[in-house]
Amino acid sequence: MILSIESSCDDSSIAITEIETKKVVYHKKISQDSEHSKYGGVVPELAARLHSEALPKILEECKPYFEAIRAIAVTNEPGLSVTLVEGATMAKALSISLHKPLIAVNHLKGHIASLFIEEDAVFPMITLLVSGGHTMVLKVEDFFRYEVLASTLDDSFGESFDKVAKMLSLGYPGGPIVEEYAKRGDSARFDFTIPLYNSNRLAFSYSGLKNQVRLTIESLGELTKKEKEDICASFQRVAIAHLMHKIKKVLKTKKEDIKTFSIVGGASANLTLRESLFGLCREFGMDLKLAKLEFCSDNAAMIGRYAIEAYKMGYFTNIEDLKVSPKVKEG
Ligand code: KG4
Ligand code: ZN
């Protein structure tokens, strides 16, 4: 079995996965949403302190499995340095005390592996990764070979939901709250423009849309609940239209004979986004592959799923080489 740890942002999570069967025999996640909500976003130092309390508590429950553990996997990039360190330190300590090798896992590769938790993988695919830190379209050849086809120039898709929620004083994380408000709102009420619409660039941009929302909020003064719902609905419509517009361009130029489109990351839980992508996949004759809802947001089971493949390939990391990094390293 592999014991995997995830602490790249505000979720403390540990999973234990059987290497041969890919079965997740243990998985726990302690989220910090309520602690960060009053600040309208994640406070890194607070997140680190909460990880240092939560991770040992979860690990305590994993003790019965220790004898069966063959490797320790941990997210080492990208993420918040102060929170990544919490997981990495625990992983190093376990590696030394259990005499088992370490596997450093890139968080984004973990999100991609979330599609195949407890199942066999199907490649190649075009994947949309939408999280709080990233918005990318990738060509995924297998667990280890990826090509970035488009990414964001500024804010990410999920981050823009968080920022809109903050401007409307709706709490954190913004994605699920904005989606809920949007259900009751009139999406045609505010005519926000779709970012980069007249540009041929295969790229995303969300900071301009966020500013359009800000200006609208300022012009309205004190907001009624109905106005907040209409802002959320109009914002969500345009945020998704932007994704669809650029993904369509990617598929027209890069699809080749790839038959699977997948979507991963916390924001892939958005049902309106899922519906729009179903439509797009139908148009391009592709199957849409989704992760189970419980594995869309950050979790250690996805880190474990990637680690199974790394373990089989012998991709281990020396303890002195395990470094955390807020960014994805080149190459
Ligand atoms: O993957 P994730 O759990 O953490 C990162 O790796 O960032 O993604 C969290 C992000 C947050 O920005 C959150 O607001 C967004 O995903 N999110 C959503 C929804 N659920 C979560 N965004 C839009 N609609 C949702 N339903
Ligand atoms: Zn994530």
Short mmCIF file of C-alpha atoms and ligand atoms in Angstrom, two decimals:
data_model
loop_
_atom_site.label_atom_id
_atom_site.label_comp_id
_atom_site.label_asym_id
_atom_site.label_seq_id
_atom_site.Cartn_x
_atom_site.Cartn_y
_atom_site.Cartn_z
CA MET A 1 0.00 0.00 0.00
CA ILE A 2 0.98 3.63 -0.46
CA LEU A 3 0.33 6.26 2.16
CA SER A 4 -0.25 9.65 0.49
CA ILE A 5 -0.40 13.13 2.01
CA GLU A 6 -1.91 16.33 0.58
CA SER A 7 -1.50 19.76 2.19
CA SER A 8 -0.90 22.14 -0.74
CA CYS A 9 -3.60 24.61 0.30
CA ASP A 10 -6.35 24.41 2.93
CA ASP A 11 -7.26 20.72 2.95
CA SER A 12 -5.41 18.27 5.21
CA SER A 13 -5.77 14.83 3.71
CA ILE A 14 -4.21 11.37 3.96
CA ALA A 15 -5.09 8.28 1.93
CA ILE A 16 -3.93 4.69 1.84
CA THR A 17 -4.20 2.93 -1.50
CA GLU A 18 -3.50 -0.68 -2.46
CA ILE A 19 -0.89 -0.77 -5.19
CA GLU A 20 -2.17 -3.80 -7.10
CA THR A 21 -5.94 -3.28 -6.89
CA LYS A 22 -5.85 0.58 -6.77
CA LYS A 23 -8.42 0.33 -4.00
CA VAL A 24 -8.54 3.27 -1.58
CA VAL A 25 -8.65 1.49 1.78
CA TYR A 26 -8.50 4.66 3.86
CA HIS A 27 -9.16 8.29 3.00
CA LYS A 28 -9.76 11.28 5.21
CA LYS A 29 -9.83 14.99 4.58
CA ILE A 30 -10.21 17.83 7.08
CA SER A 31 -11.13 21.10 5.36
CA GLN A 32 -10.48 24.53 6.78
CA ASP A 33 -13.17 26.43 4.85
CA SER A 34 -14.95 27.80 7.92
CA GLU A 35 -11.70 29.10 9.43
CA HIS A 36 -10.74 31.02 6.27
CA SER A 37 -14.25 32.12 5.33
CA LYS A 38 -14.24 35.29 7.43
CA TYR A 39 -11.09 36.48 5.61
CA GLY A 40 -12.61 35.80 2.16
CA GLY A 41 -9.65 33.61 1.18
CA VAL A 42 -6.95 31.28 2.50
CA VAL A 43 -4.56 32.80 5.06
CA PRO A 44 -1.35 30.77 4.53
CA GLU A 45 0.02 30.90 8.10
CA LEU A 46 -3.35 29.99 9.60
CA ALA A 47 -3.64 27.14 7.07
CA ALA A 48 -0.17 25.85 8.05
CA ARG A 49 -1.05 25.88 11.76
CA LEU A 50 -4.31 24.03 11.10
CA HIS A 51 -2.46 21.40 9.02
CA SER A 52 -0.01 20.87 11.89
CA GLU A 53 -3.00 20.00 14.11
CA ALA A 54 -5.08 18.01 11.59
CA LEU A 55 -2.45 15.85 9.85
CA PRO A 56 -1.17 14.08 13.01
CA LYS A 57 -4.78 13.41 14.04
CA ILE A 58 -5.52 11.74 10.71
CA LEU A 59 -2.22 9.85 10.75
CA GLU A 60 -3.14 8.34 14.11
CA GLU A 61 -6.01 6.50 12.34
CA CYS A 62 -3.59 5.13 9.72
CA LYS A 63 -1.39 3.28 12.20
CA PRO A 64 -3.09 -0.14 11.69
CA TYR A 65 -1.89 -0.01 8.04
CA PHE A 66 1.75 0.93 8.73
CA GLU A 67 3.07 -2.62 8.28
CA ALA A 68 1.65 -2.84 4.76
CA ILE A 69 3.02 0.52 3.59
CA ARG A 70 5.57 0.28 0.74
CA ALA A 71 6.06 4.00 -0.02
CA ILE A 72 5.14 7.46 1.23
CA ALA A 73 3.79 9.92 -1.35
CA VAL A 74 3.41 13.64 -0.76
CA THR A 75 2.41 16.72 -2.76
CA ASN A 76 5.53 18.89 -3.07
CA GLU A 77 4.39 21.44 -5.72
CA PRO A 78 2.68 23.72 -6.60
CA GLY A 79 0.89 25.25 -3.65
CA LEU A 80 1.51 27.42 -0.61
CA SER A 81 5.08 26.87 0.60
CA VAL A 82 4.18 27.05 4.29
CA THR A 83 1.44 24.44 3.95
CA LEU A 84 3.36 22.12 1.57
CA VAL A 85 6.11 21.98 4.19
CA GLU A 86 3.68 20.52 6.73
CA GLY A 87 2.95 17.50 4.52
CA ALA A 88 6.55 17.15 3.33
CA THR A 89 7.89 17.13 6.89
CA MET A 90 5.45 14.43 7.90
CA ALA A 91 6.33 12.40 4.77
CA LYS A 92 10.06 12.62 5.54
CA ALA A 93 9.51 11.54 9.15
CA LEU A 94 7.42 8.56 8.02
CA SER A 95 9.92 7.62 5.34
CA ILE A 96 12.69 7.49 7.95
CA SER A 97 10.71 5.70 10.64
CA LEU A 98 9.08 3.11 8.35
CA HIS A 99 12.20 2.74 6.13
CA LYS A 100 10.14 3.29 2.98
CA PRO A 101 10.92 5.39 -0.11
CA LEU A 102 9.42 8.80 -0.82
CA ILE A 103 7.45 9.78 -3.91
CA ALA A 104 7.10 13.53 -4.59
CA VAL A 105 3.87 14.29 -6.45
CA ASN A 106 3.00 17.36 -8.48
CA HIS A 107 -0.47 18.49 -7.35
CA LEU A 108 -1.71 19.08 -10.91
CA LYS A 109 -0.70 15.57 -11.96
CA GLY A 110 -2.59 14.41 -8.88
CA HIS A 111 -5.74 16.19 -10.09
CA ILE A 112 -5.42 14.43 -13.45
CA ALA A 113 -5.01 11.08 -11.67
CA SER A 114 -8.27 11.82 -9.76
CA LEU A 115 -10.09 10.64 -12.91
CA PHE A 116 -8.78 7.11 -12.40
CA ILE A 117 -9.13 6.51 -8.66
CA GLU A 118 -9.90 2.82 -8.17
CA GLU A 119 -9.93 2.25 -11.93
CA ASP A 120 -7.65 1.74 -14.93
CA ALA A 121 -6.56 4.79 -16.88
CA VAL A 122 -7.52 5.56 -20.47
CA PHE A 123 -5.18 7.72 -22.55
CA PRO A 124 -4.68 9.92 -24.52
CA MET A 125 -7.09 12.69 -23.56
CA ILE A 126 -7.56 16.43 -23.67
CA THR A 127 -8.00 17.66 -20.11
CA LEU A 128 -9.37 20.89 -18.69
CA LEU A 129 -7.89 21.59 -15.26
CA VAL A 130 -9.85 24.22 -13.35
CA SER A 131 -8.87 24.87 -9.76
CA GLY A 132 -8.21 27.75 -7.41
CA GLY A 133 -4.65 28.11 -8.67
CA HIS A 134 -4.79 26.95 -12.31
CA THR A 135 -6.77 27.02 -15.52
CA MET A 136 -5.21 24.89 -18.24
CA VAL A 137 -6.04 22.74 -21.18
CA LEU A 138 -3.58 19.89 -21.56
CA LYS A 139 -2.93 17.04 -23.92
CA VAL A 140 -2.29 14.07 -21.64
CA GLU A 141 -0.44 11.14 -23.22
CA ASP A 142 -0.12 9.12 -20.03
CA PHE A 143 0.57 9.68 -16.32
CA PHE A 144 3.97 11.21 -17.09
CA ARG A 145 3.66 13.01 -20.43
CA TYR A 146 1.68 16.23 -20.70
CA GLU A 147 1.58 19.15 -23.10
CA VAL A 148 0.04 22.47 -22.02
CA LEU A 149 -2.18 23.70 -24.89
CA ALA A 150 -3.61 26.76 -23.15
CA SER A 151 -3.36 28.37 -19.72
CA THR A 152 -4.41 31.52 -17.93
CA LEU A 153 -2.59 34.83 -18.27
CA ASP A 154 -3.70 36.03 -14.84
CA ASP A 155 -6.37 34.77 -12.41
CA SER A 156 -7.65 31.21 -12.54
CA PHE A 157 -11.27 30.16 -13.13
CA GLY A 158 -11.86 29.06 -9.52
CA GLU A 159 -10.04 32.10 -8.13
CA SER A 160 -12.36 34.41 -10.08
CA PHE A 161 -15.37 32.74 -8.38
CA ASP A 162 -13.62 33.24 -5.02
CA LYS A 163 -12.99 36.92 -5.78
CA VAL A 164 -16.56 37.58 -6.95
CA ALA A 165 -17.86 35.90 -3.78
CA LYS A 166 -15.53 38.08 -1.71
CA MET A 167 -16.71 41.28 -3.46
CA LEU A 168 -20.31 40.25 -2.72
CA SER A 169 -19.43 39.26 0.89
CA LEU A 170 -20.69 35.71 0.30
CA GLY A 171 -17.85 33.78 2.03
CA TYR A 172 -15.15 31.29 0.99
CA PRO A 173 -14.70 29.16 -1.09
CA GLY A 174 -16.63 31.20 -3.61
CA GLY A 175 -17.21 28.55 -6.30
CA PRO A 176 -20.04 26.55 -4.73
CA ILE A 177 -21.65 29.71 -3.26
CA VAL A 178 -21.59 31.66 -6.54
CA GLU A 179 -22.95 28.58 -8.34
CA GLU A 180 -25.80 28.37 -5.83
CA TYR A 181 -26.66 32.11 -6.15
CA ALA A 182 -26.41 31.81 -9.94
CA LYS A 183 -29.13 29.12 -9.96
CA ARG A 184 -31.67 31.69 -8.80
CA GLY A 185 -30.33 34.62 -10.81
CA ASP A 186 -30.99 36.10 -14.26
CA SER A 187 -27.87 35.37 -16.31
CA ALA A 188 -28.86 37.89 -19.00
CA ARG A 189 -29.21 40.82 -16.58
CA PHE A 190 -25.58 42.02 -16.83
CA ASP A 191 -23.90 42.03 -20.19
CA PHE A 192 -20.27 41.33 -19.21
CA THR A 193 -17.98 40.88 -22.19
CA ILE A 194 -16.28 37.56 -22.85
CA PRO A 195 -12.50 37.92 -22.27
CA LEU A 196 -10.10 37.63 -25.25
CA TYR A 197 -13.05 37.11 -27.58
CA ASN A 198 -11.45 38.80 -30.57
CA SER A 199 -8.01 37.36 -29.92
CA ASN A 200 -6.76 34.20 -31.55
CA ARG A 201 -4.61 33.40 -28.52
CA LEU A 202 -5.14 30.02 -26.95
CA ALA A 203 -5.17 31.50 -23.47
CA PHE A 204 -7.53 32.43 -20.65
CA SER A 205 -7.87 35.65 -18.69
CA TYR A 206 -10.15 36.32 -15.74
CA SER A 207 -8.88 39.56 -14.22
CA GLY A 208 -10.79 41.78 -16.70
CA LEU A 209 -14.06 39.96 -16.03
CA LYS A 210 -13.49 40.33 -12.29
CA ASN A 211 -13.03 44.09 -12.80
CA GLN A 212 -16.23 44.30 -14.84
CA VAL A 213 -18.03 42.67 -11.91
CA ARG A 214 -16.36 45.07 -9.47
CA LEU A 215 -17.48 48.13 -11.48
CA THR A 216 -21.04 46.80 -11.67
CA ILE A 217 -21.11 46.26 -7.89
CA GLU A 218 -19.79 49.78 -7.29
CA SER A 219 -22.37 51.31 -9.64
CA LEU A 220 -25.27 49.56 -7.88
CA GLY A 221 -24.42 50.70 -4.32
CA GLU A 222 -26.20 48.68 -1.58
CA LEU A 223 -27.04 45.31 -3.17
CA THR A 224 -30.26 43.35 -2.79
CA LYS A 225 -30.16 39.53 -2.70
CA LYS A 226 -31.74 39.49 -6.17
CA GLU A 227 -29.00 41.75 -7.54
CA LYS A 228 -26.33 39.47 -6.04
CA GLU A 229 -28.01 36.45 -7.65
CA ASP A 230 -28.17 38.21 -11.02
CA ILE A 231 -24.49 39.23 -10.78
CA CYS A 232 -23.49 35.63 -9.94
CA ALA A 233 -25.58 34.23 -12.80
CA SER A 234 -24.27 36.75 -15.34
CA PHE A 235 -20.66 36.32 -14.16
CA GLN A 236 -20.87 32.52 -14.26
CA ARG A 237 -22.41 32.57 -17.75
CA VAL A 238 -19.52 34.68 -19.11
CA ALA A 239 -16.79 32.84 -17.14
CA ILE A 240 -17.98 29.54 -18.66
CA ALA A 241 -18.55 31.05 -22.13
CA HIS A 242 -14.90 32.15 -22.09
CA LEU A 243 -13.76 28.60 -21.30
CA MET A 244 -16.01 27.14 -24.02
CA HIS A 245 -14.86 29.65 -26.63
CA LYS A 246 -11.17 28.87 -26.11
CA ILE A 247 -11.60 25.11 -25.63
CA LYS A 248 -13.47 25.00 -28.93
CA LYS A 249 -10.49 26.68 -30.58
CA VAL A 250 -8.13 24.16 -28.98
CA LEU A 251 -10.24 21.24 -30.14
CA LYS A 252 -10.41 22.61 -33.67
CA THR A 253 -6.63 22.85 -33.94
CA LYS A 254 -5.20 20.21 -31.56
CA LYS A 255 -7.74 17.43 -31.16
CA GLU A 256 -6.13 15.03 -33.65
CA ASP A 257 -7.83 11.68 -33.11
CA ILE A 258 -8.22 12.02 -29.37
CA LYS A 259 -11.59 10.66 -28.26
CA THR A 260 -11.69 11.60 -24.59
CA PHE A 261 -12.14 15.00 -23.01
CA SER A 262 -11.81 15.21 -19.25
CA ILE A 263 -12.21 17.85 -16.62
CA VAL A 264 -10.47 17.93 -13.24
CA GLY A 265 -9.85 20.28 -10.29
CA GLY A 266 -12.10 21.77 -7.62
CA ALA A 267 -14.11 23.87 -10.08
CA SER A 268 -14.95 20.80 -12.17
CA ALA A 269 -17.72 20.26 -9.61
CA ASN A 270 -19.63 23.16 -11.25
CA LEU A 271 -22.72 21.61 -12.83
CA THR A 272 -23.29 24.38 -15.38
CA LEU A 273 -19.71 23.94 -16.56
CA ARG A 274 -20.21 20.17 -16.79
CA GLU A 275 -23.39 20.65 -18.86
CA SER A 276 -21.66 23.06 -21.25
CA LEU A 277 -18.80 20.61 -21.70
CA PHE A 278 -21.20 17.73 -22.37
CA GLY A 279 -22.60 19.82 -25.22
CA LEU A 280 -19.15 20.64 -26.57
CA CYS A 281 -18.04 17.01 -26.43
CA ARG A 282 -21.14 15.93 -28.31
CA GLU A 283 -20.31 18.49 -31.00
CA PHE A 284 -16.75 17.13 -31.33
CA GLY A 285 -17.69 13.45 -31.00
CA MET A 286 -15.75 13.04 -27.76
CA ASP A 287 -16.55 11.25 -24.49
CA LEU A 288 -16.55 13.37 -21.36
CA LYS A 289 -14.69 11.80 -18.45
CA LEU A 290 -15.29 13.23 -14.99
CA ALA A 291 -13.81 12.50 -11.60
CA LYS A 292 -16.20 11.44 -8.83
CA LEU A 293 -17.51 14.59 -7.10
CA GLU A 294 -15.75 13.73 -3.81
CA PHE A 295 -12.38 13.66 -5.64
CA CYS A 296 -12.75 16.96 -7.60
CA SER A 297 -11.42 19.20 -4.84
CA ASP A 298 -8.04 18.63 -3.19
CA ASN A 299 -7.61 15.19 -1.66
CA ALA A 300 -4.90 12.65 -0.90
CA ALA A 301 -6.53 9.78 -2.83
CA MET A 302 -5.59 11.45 -6.13
CA ILE A 303 -1.99 11.82 -4.91
CA GLY A 304 -2.05 8.10 -4.05
CA ARG A 305 -3.42 7.19 -7.50
CA TYR A 306 -0.57 9.02 -9.26
CA ALA A 307 1.92 7.52 -6.79
CA ILE A 308 0.90 3.96 -7.74
CA GLU A 309 2.16 4.66 -11.27
CA ALA A 310 5.33 6.38 -10.02
CA TYR A 311 5.98 3.44 -7.67
CA LYS A 312 5.70 0.94 -10.52
CA MET A 313 8.18 3.00 -12.55
CA GLY A 314 10.57 3.34 -9.58
CA TYR A 315 10.29 7.14 -9.55
CA PHE A 316 11.43 7.79 -5.99
CA THR A 317 12.81 10.97 -4.45
CA ASN A 318 15.79 11.03 -2.09
CA ILE A 319 14.87 12.46 1.27
CA GLU A 320 17.45 15.25 0.97
CA ASP A 321 16.09 16.14 -2.51
CA LEU A 322 12.47 16.51 -1.43
CA LYS A 323 11.88 20.25 -1.76
CA VAL A 324 8.58 22.07 -1.76
CA SER A 325 7.89 24.71 -4.36
CA PRO A 326 5.00 27.16 -4.81
CA LYS A 327 5.37 26.96 -8.60
CA VAL A 328 5.58 24.17 -11.14
CA LYS A 329 9.21 23.63 -12.15
CA GLU A 330 10.03 23.70 -15.85
CA GLY A 331 10.74 20.46 -17.64
O1 KG4 B 1 -8.69 21.93 -6.77
P1 KG4 B 1 -9.10 22.78 -5.60
O2 KG4 B 1 -9.83 22.09 -4.47
O3 KG4 B 1 -7.89 23.52 -4.99
C1 KG4 B 1 -6.83 24.03 -5.78
O4 KG4 B 1 -6.00 23.22 -6.22
O5 KG4 B 1 -6.88 25.25 -5.98
O6 KG4 B 1 -10.01 23.94 -6.22
C2 KG4 B 1 -10.56 24.90 -5.38
C3 KG4 B 1 -11.18 25.96 -6.26
C4 KG4 B 1 -11.67 27.18 -5.49
O7 KG4 B 1 -11.27 28.34 -6.17
C5 KG4 B 1 -13.18 27.01 -5.52
O8 KG4 B 1 -13.89 28.23 -5.43
C6 KG4 B 1 -13.38 26.37 -6.86
O9 KG4 B 1 -12.32 25.42 -6.96
N1 KG4 B 1 -14.67 25.68 -6.94
C7 KG4 B 1 -15.64 26.01 -7.81
C8 KG4 B 1 -16.74 25.17 -7.50
N2 KG4 B 1 -16.39 24.35 -6.47
C9 KG4 B 1 -15.11 24.68 -6.14
N3 KG4 B 1 -15.68 26.94 -8.78
C10 KG4 B 1 -16.82 27.05 -9.49
N4 KG4 B 1 -17.92 26.31 -9.25
C11 KG4 B 1 -17.92 25.35 -8.27
N5 KG4 B 1 -18.99 24.62 -8.04
ZN ZN B 2 -6.06 21.43 -6.31
#
